[in-house]
GROMACS .gro file of C-alpha atoms in nm:
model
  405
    1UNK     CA    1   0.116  -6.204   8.249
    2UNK     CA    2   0.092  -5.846   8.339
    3UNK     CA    3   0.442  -5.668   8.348
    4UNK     CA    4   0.506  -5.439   8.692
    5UNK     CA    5   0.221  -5.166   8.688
    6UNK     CA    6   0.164  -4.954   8.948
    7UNK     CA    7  -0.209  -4.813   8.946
    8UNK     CA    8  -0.461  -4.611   9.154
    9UNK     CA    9  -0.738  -4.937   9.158
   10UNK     CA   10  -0.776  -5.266   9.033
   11UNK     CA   11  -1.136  -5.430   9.044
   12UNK     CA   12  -1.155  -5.818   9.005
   13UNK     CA   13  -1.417  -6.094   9.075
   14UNK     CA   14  -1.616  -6.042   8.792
   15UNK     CA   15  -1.656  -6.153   8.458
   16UNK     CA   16  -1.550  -5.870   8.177
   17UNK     CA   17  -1.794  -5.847   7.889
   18UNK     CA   18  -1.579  -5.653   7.697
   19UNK     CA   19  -1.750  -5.513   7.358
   20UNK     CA   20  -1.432  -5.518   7.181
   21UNK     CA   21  -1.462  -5.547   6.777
   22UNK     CA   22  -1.927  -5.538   6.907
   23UNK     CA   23  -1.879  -5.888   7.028
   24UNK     CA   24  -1.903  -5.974   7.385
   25UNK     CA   25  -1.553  -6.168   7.385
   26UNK     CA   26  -1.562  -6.260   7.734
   27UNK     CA   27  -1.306  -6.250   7.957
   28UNK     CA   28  -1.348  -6.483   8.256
   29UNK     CA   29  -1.278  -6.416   8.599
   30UNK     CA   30  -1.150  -6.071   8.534
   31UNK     CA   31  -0.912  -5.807   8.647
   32UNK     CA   32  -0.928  -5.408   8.543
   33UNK     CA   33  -0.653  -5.206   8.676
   34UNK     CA   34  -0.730  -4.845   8.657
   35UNK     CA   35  -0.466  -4.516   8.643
   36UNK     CA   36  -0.575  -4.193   8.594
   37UNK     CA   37  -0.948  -4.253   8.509
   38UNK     CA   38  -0.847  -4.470   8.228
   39UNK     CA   39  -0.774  -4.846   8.216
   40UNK     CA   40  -0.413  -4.929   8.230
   41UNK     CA   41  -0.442  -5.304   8.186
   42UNK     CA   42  -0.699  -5.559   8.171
   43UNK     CA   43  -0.659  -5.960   8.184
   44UNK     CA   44  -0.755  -6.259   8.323
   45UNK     CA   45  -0.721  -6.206   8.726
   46UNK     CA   46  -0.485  -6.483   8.721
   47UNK     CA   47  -0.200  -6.269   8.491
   48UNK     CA   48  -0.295  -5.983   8.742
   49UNK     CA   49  -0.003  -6.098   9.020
   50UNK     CA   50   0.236  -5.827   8.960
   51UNK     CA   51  -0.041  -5.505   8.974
   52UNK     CA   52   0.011  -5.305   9.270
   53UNK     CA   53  -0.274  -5.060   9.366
   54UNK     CA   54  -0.382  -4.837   9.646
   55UNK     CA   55  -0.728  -4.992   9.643
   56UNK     CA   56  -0.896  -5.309   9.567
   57UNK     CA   57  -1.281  -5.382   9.489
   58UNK     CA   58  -1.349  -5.753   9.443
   59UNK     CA   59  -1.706  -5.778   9.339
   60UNK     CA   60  -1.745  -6.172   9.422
   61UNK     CA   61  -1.939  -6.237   9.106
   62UNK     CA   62  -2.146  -6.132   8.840
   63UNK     CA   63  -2.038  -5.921   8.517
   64UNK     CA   64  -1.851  -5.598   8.409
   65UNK     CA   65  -1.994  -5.410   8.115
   66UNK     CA   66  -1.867  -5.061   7.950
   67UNK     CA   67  -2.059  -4.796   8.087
   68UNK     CA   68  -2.387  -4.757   7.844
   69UNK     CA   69  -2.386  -4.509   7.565
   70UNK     CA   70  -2.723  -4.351   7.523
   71UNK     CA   71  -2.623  -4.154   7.186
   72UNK     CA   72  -3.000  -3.973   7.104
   73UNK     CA   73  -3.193  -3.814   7.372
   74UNK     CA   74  -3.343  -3.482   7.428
   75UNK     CA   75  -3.354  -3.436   7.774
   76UNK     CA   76  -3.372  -3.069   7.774
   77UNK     CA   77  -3.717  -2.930   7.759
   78UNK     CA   78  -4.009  -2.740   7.942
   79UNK     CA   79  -4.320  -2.883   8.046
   80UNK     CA   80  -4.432  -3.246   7.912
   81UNK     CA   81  -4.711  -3.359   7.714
   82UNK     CA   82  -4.862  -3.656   7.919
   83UNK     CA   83  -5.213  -3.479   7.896
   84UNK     CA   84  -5.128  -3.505   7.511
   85UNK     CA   85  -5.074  -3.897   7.514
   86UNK     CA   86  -5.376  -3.963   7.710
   87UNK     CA   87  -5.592  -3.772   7.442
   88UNK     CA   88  -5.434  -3.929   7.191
   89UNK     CA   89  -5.545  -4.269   7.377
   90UNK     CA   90  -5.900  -4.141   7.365
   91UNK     CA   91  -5.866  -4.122   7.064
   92UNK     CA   92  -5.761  -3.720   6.971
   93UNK     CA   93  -5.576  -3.721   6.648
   94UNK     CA   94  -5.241  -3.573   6.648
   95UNK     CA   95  -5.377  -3.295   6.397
   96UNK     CA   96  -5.651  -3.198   6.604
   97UNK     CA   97  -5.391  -3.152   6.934
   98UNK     CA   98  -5.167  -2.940   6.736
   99UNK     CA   99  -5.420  -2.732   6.627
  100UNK     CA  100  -5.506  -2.700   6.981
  101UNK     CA  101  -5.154  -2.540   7.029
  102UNK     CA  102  -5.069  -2.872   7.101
  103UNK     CA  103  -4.762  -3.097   6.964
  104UNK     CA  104  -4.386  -3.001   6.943
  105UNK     CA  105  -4.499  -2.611   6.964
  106UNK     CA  106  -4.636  -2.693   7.299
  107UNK     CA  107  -4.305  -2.796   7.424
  108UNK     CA  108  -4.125  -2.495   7.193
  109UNK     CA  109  -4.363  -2.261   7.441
  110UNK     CA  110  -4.276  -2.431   7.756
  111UNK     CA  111  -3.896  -2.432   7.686
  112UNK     CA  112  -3.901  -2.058   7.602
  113UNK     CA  113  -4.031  -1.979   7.904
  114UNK     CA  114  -3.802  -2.214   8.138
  115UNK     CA  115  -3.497  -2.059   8.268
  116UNK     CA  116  -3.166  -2.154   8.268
  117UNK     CA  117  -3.208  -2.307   8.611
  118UNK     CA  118  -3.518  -2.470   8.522
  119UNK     CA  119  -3.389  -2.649   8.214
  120UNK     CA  120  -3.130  -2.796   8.416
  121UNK     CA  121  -3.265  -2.927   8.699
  122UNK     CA  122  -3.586  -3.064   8.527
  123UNK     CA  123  -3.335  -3.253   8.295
  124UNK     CA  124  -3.127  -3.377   8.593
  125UNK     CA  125  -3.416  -3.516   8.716
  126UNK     CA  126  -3.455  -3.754   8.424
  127UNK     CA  127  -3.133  -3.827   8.368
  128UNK     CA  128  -3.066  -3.995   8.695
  129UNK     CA  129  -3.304  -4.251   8.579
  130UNK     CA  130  -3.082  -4.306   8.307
  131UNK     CA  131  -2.748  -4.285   8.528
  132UNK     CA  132  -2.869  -4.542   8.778
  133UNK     CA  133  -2.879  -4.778   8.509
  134UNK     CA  134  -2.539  -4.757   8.397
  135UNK     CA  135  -2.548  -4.507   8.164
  136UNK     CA  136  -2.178  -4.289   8.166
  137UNK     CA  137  -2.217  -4.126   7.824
  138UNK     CA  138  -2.525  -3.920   7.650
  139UNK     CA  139  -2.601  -3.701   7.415
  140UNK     CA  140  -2.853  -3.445   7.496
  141UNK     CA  141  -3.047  -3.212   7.165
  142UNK     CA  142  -3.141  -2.878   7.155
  143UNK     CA  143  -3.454  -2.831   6.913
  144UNK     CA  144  -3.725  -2.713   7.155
  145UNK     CA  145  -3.632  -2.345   7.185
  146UNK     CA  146  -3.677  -2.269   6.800
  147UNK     CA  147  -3.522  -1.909   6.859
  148UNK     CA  148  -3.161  -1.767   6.898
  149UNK     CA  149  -3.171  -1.730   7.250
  150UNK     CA  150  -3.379  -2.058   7.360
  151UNK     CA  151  -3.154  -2.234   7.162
  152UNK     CA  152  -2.823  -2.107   7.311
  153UNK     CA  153  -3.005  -2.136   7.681
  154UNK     CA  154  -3.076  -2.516   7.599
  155UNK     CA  155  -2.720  -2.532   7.495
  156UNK     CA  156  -2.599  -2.364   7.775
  157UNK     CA  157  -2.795  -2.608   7.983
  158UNK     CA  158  -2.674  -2.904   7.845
  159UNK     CA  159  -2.286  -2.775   7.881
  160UNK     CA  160  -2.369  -2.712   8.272
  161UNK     CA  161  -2.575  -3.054   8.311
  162UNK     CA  162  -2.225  -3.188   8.191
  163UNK     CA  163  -2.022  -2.976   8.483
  164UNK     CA  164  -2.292  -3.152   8.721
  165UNK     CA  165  -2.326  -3.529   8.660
  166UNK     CA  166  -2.110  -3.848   8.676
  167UNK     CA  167  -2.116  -3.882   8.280
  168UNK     CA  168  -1.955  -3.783   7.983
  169UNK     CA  169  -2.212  -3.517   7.798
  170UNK     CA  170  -2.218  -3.450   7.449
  171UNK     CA  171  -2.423  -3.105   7.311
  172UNK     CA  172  -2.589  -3.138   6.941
  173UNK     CA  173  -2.737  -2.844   6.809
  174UNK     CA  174  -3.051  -2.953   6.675
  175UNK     CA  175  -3.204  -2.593   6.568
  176UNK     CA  176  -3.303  -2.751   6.235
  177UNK     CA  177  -3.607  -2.966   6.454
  178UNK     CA  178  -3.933  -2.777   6.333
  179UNK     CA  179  -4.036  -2.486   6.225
  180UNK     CA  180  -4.081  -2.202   6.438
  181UNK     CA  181  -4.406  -2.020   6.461
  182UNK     CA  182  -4.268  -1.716   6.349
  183UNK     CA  183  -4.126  -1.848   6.042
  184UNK     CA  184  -4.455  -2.090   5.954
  185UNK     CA  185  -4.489  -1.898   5.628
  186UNK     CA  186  -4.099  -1.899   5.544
  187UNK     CA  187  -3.909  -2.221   5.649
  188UNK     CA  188  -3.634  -2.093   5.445
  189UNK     CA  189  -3.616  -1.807   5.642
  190UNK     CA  190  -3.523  -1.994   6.009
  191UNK     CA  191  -3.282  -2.224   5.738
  192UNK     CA  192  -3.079  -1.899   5.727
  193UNK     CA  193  -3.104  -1.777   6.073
  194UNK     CA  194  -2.942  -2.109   6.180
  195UNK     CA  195  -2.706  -2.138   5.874
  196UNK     CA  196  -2.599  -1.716   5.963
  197UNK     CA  197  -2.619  -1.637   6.319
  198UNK     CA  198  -2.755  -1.976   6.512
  199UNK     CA  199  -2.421  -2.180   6.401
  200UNK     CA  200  -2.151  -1.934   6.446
  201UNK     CA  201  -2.186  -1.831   6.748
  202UNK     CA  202  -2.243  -2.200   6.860
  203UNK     CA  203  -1.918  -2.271   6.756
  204UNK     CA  204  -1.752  -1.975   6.874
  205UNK     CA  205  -1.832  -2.051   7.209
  206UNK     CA  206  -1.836  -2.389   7.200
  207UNK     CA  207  -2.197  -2.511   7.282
  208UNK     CA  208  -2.221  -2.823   7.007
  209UNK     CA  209  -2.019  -3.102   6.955
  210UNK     CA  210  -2.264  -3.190   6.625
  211UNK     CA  211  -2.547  -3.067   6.426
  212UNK     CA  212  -2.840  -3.214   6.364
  213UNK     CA  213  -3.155  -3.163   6.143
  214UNK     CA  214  -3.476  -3.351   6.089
  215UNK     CA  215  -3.524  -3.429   5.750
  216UNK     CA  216  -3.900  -3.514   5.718
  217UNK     CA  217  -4.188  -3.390   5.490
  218UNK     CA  218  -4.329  -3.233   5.808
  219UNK     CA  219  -3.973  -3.074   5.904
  220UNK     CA  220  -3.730  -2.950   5.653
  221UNK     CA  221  -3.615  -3.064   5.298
  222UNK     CA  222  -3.317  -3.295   5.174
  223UNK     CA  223  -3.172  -2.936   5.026
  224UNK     CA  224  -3.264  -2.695   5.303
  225UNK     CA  225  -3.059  -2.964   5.542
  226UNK     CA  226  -2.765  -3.028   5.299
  227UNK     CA  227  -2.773  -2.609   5.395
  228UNK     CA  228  -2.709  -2.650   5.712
  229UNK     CA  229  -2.488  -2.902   5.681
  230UNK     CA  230  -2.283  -2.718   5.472
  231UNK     CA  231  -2.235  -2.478   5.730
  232UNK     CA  232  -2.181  -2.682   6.020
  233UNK     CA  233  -1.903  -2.836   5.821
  234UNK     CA  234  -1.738  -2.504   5.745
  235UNK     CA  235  -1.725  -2.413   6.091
  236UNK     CA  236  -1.574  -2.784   6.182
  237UNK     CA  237  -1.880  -2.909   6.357
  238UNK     CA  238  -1.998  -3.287   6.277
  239UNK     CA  239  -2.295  -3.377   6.165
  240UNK     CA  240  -2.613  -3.609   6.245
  241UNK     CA  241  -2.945  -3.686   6.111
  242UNK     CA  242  -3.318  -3.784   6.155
  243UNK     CA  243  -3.404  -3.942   5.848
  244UNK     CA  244  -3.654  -4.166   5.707
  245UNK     CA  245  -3.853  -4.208   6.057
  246UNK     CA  246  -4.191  -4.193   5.847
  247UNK     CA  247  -4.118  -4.155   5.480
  248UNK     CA  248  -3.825  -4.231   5.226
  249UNK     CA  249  -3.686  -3.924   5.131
  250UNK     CA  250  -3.310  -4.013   5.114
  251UNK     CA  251  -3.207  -3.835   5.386
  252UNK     CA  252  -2.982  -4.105   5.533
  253UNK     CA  253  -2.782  -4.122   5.184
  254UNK     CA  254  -2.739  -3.741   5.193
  255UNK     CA  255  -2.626  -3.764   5.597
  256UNK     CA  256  -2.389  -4.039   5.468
  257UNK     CA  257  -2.268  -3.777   5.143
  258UNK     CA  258  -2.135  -3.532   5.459
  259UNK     CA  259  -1.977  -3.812   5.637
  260UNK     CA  260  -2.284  -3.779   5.923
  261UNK     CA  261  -2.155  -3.985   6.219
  262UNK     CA  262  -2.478  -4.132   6.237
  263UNK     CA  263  -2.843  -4.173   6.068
  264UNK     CA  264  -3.140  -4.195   6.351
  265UNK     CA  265  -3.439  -4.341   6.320
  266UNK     CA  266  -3.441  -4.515   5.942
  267UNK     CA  267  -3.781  -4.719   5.927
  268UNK     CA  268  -3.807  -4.623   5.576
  269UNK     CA  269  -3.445  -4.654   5.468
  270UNK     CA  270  -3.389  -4.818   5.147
  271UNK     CA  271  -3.085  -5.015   5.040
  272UNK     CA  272  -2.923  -4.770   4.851
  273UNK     CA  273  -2.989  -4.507   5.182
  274UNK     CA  274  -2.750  -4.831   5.358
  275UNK     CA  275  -2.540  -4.876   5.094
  276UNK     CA  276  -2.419  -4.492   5.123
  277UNK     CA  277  -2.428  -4.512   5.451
  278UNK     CA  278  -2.174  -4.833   5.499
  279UNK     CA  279  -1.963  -4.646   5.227
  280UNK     CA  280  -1.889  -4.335   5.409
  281UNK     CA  281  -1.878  -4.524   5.779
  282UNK     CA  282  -2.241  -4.347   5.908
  283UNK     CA  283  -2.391  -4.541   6.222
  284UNK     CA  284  -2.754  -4.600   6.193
  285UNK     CA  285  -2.935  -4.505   6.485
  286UNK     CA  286  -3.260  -4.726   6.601
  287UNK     CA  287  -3.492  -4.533   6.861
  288UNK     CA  288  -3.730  -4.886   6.935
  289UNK     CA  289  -3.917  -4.601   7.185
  290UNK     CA  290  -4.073  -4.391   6.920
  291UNK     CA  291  -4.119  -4.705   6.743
  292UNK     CA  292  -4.288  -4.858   7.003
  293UNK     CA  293  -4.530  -4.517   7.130
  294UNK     CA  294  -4.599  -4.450   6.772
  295UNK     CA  295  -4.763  -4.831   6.674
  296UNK     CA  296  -4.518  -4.800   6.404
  297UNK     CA  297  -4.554  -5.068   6.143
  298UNK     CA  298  -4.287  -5.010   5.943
  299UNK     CA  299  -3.952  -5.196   6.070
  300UNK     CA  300  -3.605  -5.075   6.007
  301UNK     CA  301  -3.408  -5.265   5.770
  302UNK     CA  302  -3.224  -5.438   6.038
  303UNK     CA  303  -3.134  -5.745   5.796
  304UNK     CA  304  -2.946  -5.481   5.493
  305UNK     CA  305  -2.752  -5.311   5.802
  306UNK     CA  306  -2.647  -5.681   5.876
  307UNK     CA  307  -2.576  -5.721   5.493
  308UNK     CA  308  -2.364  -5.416   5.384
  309UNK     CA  309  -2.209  -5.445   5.801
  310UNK     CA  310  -2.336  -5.109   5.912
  311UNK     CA  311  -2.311  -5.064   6.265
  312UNK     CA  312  -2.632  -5.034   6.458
  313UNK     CA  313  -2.671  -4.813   6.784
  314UNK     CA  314  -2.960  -4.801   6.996
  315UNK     CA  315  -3.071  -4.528   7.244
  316UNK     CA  316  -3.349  -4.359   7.433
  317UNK     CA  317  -3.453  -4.084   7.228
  318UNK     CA  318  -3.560  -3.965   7.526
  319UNK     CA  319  -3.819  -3.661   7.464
  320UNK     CA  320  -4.165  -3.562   7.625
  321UNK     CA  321  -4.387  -3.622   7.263
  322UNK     CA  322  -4.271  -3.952   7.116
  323UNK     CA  323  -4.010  -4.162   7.322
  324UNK     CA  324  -4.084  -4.067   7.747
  325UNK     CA  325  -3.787  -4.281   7.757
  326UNK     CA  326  -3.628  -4.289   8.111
  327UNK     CA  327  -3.499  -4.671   8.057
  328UNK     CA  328  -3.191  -4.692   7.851
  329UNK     CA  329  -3.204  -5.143   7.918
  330UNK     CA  330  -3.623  -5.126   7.799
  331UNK     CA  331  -3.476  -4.999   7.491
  332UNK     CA  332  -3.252  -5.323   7.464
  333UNK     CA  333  -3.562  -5.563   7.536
  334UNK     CA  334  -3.775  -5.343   7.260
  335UNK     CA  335  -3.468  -5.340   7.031
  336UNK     CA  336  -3.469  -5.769   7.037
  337UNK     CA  337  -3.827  -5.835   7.041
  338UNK     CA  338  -3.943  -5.524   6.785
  339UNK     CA  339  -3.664  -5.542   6.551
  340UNK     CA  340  -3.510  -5.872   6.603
  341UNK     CA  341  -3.187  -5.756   6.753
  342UNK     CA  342  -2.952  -6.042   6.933
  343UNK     CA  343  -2.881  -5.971   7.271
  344UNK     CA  344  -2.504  -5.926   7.152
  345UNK     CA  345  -2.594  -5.715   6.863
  346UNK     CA  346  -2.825  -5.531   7.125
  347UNK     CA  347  -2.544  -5.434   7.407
  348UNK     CA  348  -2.301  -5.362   7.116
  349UNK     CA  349  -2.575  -5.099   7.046
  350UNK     CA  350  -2.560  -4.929   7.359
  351UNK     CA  351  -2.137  -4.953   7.376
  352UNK     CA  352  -1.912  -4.940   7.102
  353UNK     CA  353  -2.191  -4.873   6.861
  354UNK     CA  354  -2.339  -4.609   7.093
  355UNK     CA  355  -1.970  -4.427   7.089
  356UNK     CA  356  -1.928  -4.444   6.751
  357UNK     CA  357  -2.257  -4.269   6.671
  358UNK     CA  358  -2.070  -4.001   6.886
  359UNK     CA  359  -1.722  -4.024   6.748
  360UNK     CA  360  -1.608  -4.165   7.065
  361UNK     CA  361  -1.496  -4.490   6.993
  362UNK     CA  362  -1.188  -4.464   7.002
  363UNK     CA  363  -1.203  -4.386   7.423
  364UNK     CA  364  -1.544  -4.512   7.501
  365UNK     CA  365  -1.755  -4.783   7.444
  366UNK     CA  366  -1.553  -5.079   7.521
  367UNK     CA  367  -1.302  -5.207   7.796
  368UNK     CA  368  -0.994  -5.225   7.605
  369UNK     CA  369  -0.623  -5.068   7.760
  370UNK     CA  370  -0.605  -4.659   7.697
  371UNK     CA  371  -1.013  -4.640   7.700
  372UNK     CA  372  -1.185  -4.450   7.973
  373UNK     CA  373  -1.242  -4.592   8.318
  374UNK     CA  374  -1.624  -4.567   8.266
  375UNK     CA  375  -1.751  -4.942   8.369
  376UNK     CA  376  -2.031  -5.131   8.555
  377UNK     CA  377  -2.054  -5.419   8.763
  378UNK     CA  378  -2.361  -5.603   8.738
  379UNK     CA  379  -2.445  -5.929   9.001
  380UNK     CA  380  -2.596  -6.125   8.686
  381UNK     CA  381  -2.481  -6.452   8.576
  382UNK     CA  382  -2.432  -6.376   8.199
  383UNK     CA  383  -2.507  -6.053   7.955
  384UNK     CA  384  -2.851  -6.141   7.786
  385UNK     CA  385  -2.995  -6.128   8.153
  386UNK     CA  386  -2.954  -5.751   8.067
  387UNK     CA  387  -3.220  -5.765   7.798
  388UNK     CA  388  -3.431  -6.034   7.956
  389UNK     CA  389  -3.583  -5.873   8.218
  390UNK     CA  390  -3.866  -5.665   8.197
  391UNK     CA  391  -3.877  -5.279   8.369
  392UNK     CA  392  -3.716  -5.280   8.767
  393UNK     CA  393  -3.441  -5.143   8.818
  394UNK     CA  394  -3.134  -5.393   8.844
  395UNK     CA  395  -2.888  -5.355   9.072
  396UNK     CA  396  -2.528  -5.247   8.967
  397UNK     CA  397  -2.228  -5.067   9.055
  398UNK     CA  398  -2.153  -4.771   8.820
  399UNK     CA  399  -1.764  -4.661   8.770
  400UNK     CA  400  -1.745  -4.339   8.641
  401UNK     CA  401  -1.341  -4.247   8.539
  402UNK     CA  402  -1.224  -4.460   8.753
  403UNK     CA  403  -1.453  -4.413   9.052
  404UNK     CA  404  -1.734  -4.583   9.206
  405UNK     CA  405  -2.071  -4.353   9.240
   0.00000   0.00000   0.00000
């Protein structure tokens, strides 16, 4: 039985699914009582006598989720590269559209010349997508600007996006995506522009909450990213990984060396990669999107995660060239029927799982007492019906700190 609280809103007639400890540990016939933007207490409705609050929402049914966690996207770009998926369809190789001027440097050219302005209001555009499906925390990349200033405009962006929106918005300077043109001869030589101009001033004005490289054979090397990471870490900046989306070069064991919060991507992991990843507490990351676009044949080792109890996230990886993700719930459906995932394991993915992957987990990703206010009602009878259906757009109710949007 609740004790006397006095709050701003309690919400009842619904079923909480709560995420706590990534299980769905239901709570039936639920109350959430809400001070502050965060929740002060949460129970069974019948314990709930003895809240007062100055307004009531009784939703007559259906389920209460945490607000969705899409932990990977990058939303900020110029342009997009539909013509570049229907060649491909025709059968274009990728080489042969890059050479073209084609590819990620197509996107590199568009974002450099986008404005501020433009940036932002192209990504708001997608991200309501994302928003009116219960999403209330993302993480949005740099990576497409490839130069000093594009990077700190997409940066800039993604700060003013999160002034803008009914979310919580995370920045992650991903300079370390590609190569730039100018530098095609000298990789090394962008390695240091990051490492000795790129990431100070990031920090000093406060544009990242993580770094991120791509460790790849067609990006940058195991050493020129433990680089970066070096720095990042020196100037008290997390840091995050693509590794081992199309080859095993141990990039996910070196992420887990520099106590990454996460490892994205991972087809090619190999136990030891998980092994050093459950040791230092590294989220992996599965982007079922890119997967999915790509024809990928290689699966994720979703069974050694299980094994050595590494948490899996899932998320959007929303970007114009490999994951034209807008759908945050596809992802769960592609997540279960490409890699296997549970339904359970699949919503942990996008709530505690997706916080942790952003060091949030200790205010987001669950409804627990203390945690953020960010919640939605859904009129479903149980959670898997958020994985079982296929594309729509379900209705729901999205509580963002406390208040309905």
């Amino acid at each position: 039985m609740a004790g006397e609280i006095s709050c701003d809103s309690i919400w009842t007639g619904a079923d909480l699914v709560t995420m706590r400890d990534g299980r769905y540990n239901l709570i039936e016939d639920g109350a959430i009582a809400v001070r502050d933007g965060k929740i002060a207490w949460l129970g069974p409705r019948a314990e709930a006598a003895t809240i007062t609050a100055r307004e009531h929402t009784d939703f007559g049914g259906g389920i209460i989720t945490p607000g969705l966690v899409d932990c990977h996207t990058h939303l900020v770009f110029g342009g997009d590269r539909s013509h570049e998926f229907e060649q491909r369809l025709n059968g274009v190789s990728y080489a042969e559209i890059a050479a073209q001027g084609g590819g990620i440097i197509s996107t590199v050219r568009a974002t450099r010349e986008a404005s501020l302005e433009q940036l932002v209001s192209s990504a708001r555009r997608r991200i309501e997508h994302l928003l009116a499906e219960g999403v209330t925390t993302l993480e949005i990349k740099s990576g497409y600007g490839l130069d000093e200033s594009s990077e700190l405009r997409m940066m800039r962006a993604i700060r003013q996006i999160a002034q803008e929106i009914p979310a919580d918005v995370l920045s992650t300077c991903l300079a370390a995506h590609s190569t730039p043109p100018e530098f095609k001869q000298h990789p090394d030589g962008w390695i240091e522009v990051i490492c000795d101009r790129l990431l100070p001033q990031v920090a000093a004005e406060g544009l990242a909450d993580a770094v991120d490289a791509f460790c790849e054979h067609l990006a940058f090397s195991p050493e020129q990213v433990a680089r970066v990471f070096t720095r990042a870490q020196a100037l008290g900046l997390p840091v995050k990984l693509h590794a081992e989306q199309l080859s095993s070069l141990g990039g996910s064991a070196l992420a887990a060396r520099f106590n990454a919060l996460s490892a994205d991507h991972l087809e090619y992991a190999t136990e030891s990669d998980v092994q050093a990843m459950a040791e230092h507490g590294t989220v992996a990351v599965l982007l079922p999107g890119a997967f999915y676009l790509l024809r990928e044949t290689q699966l994720p080792p979703v069974e050694l995660f299980r094994r050595y109890q590494v948490p899996m996230a899932l998320a959007s990886d929303a970007n114009p060239g490999t994951s034209p993700a807008l759908s945050l719930r596809l992802m769960l459906n592609m997540a279960c029927t490409l890699f296997r995932f549970t339904p359970e394991e699949a919503l942990a993915g996008v709530t505690l799982n997706g916080a942790r992957a952003l060091g949030l987990e200790q205010s987001h990703g669950t409804l627990e007492t203390g945690k953020v206010a960010n919640f939605v009602h859904w009129p479903l009878a149980r959670p898997a019906e958020l994985i079982y259906w296929l594309g729509g757009q379900l209705p729901c109710q999205v509580i963002y700190r406390g208040e309905k949007q």
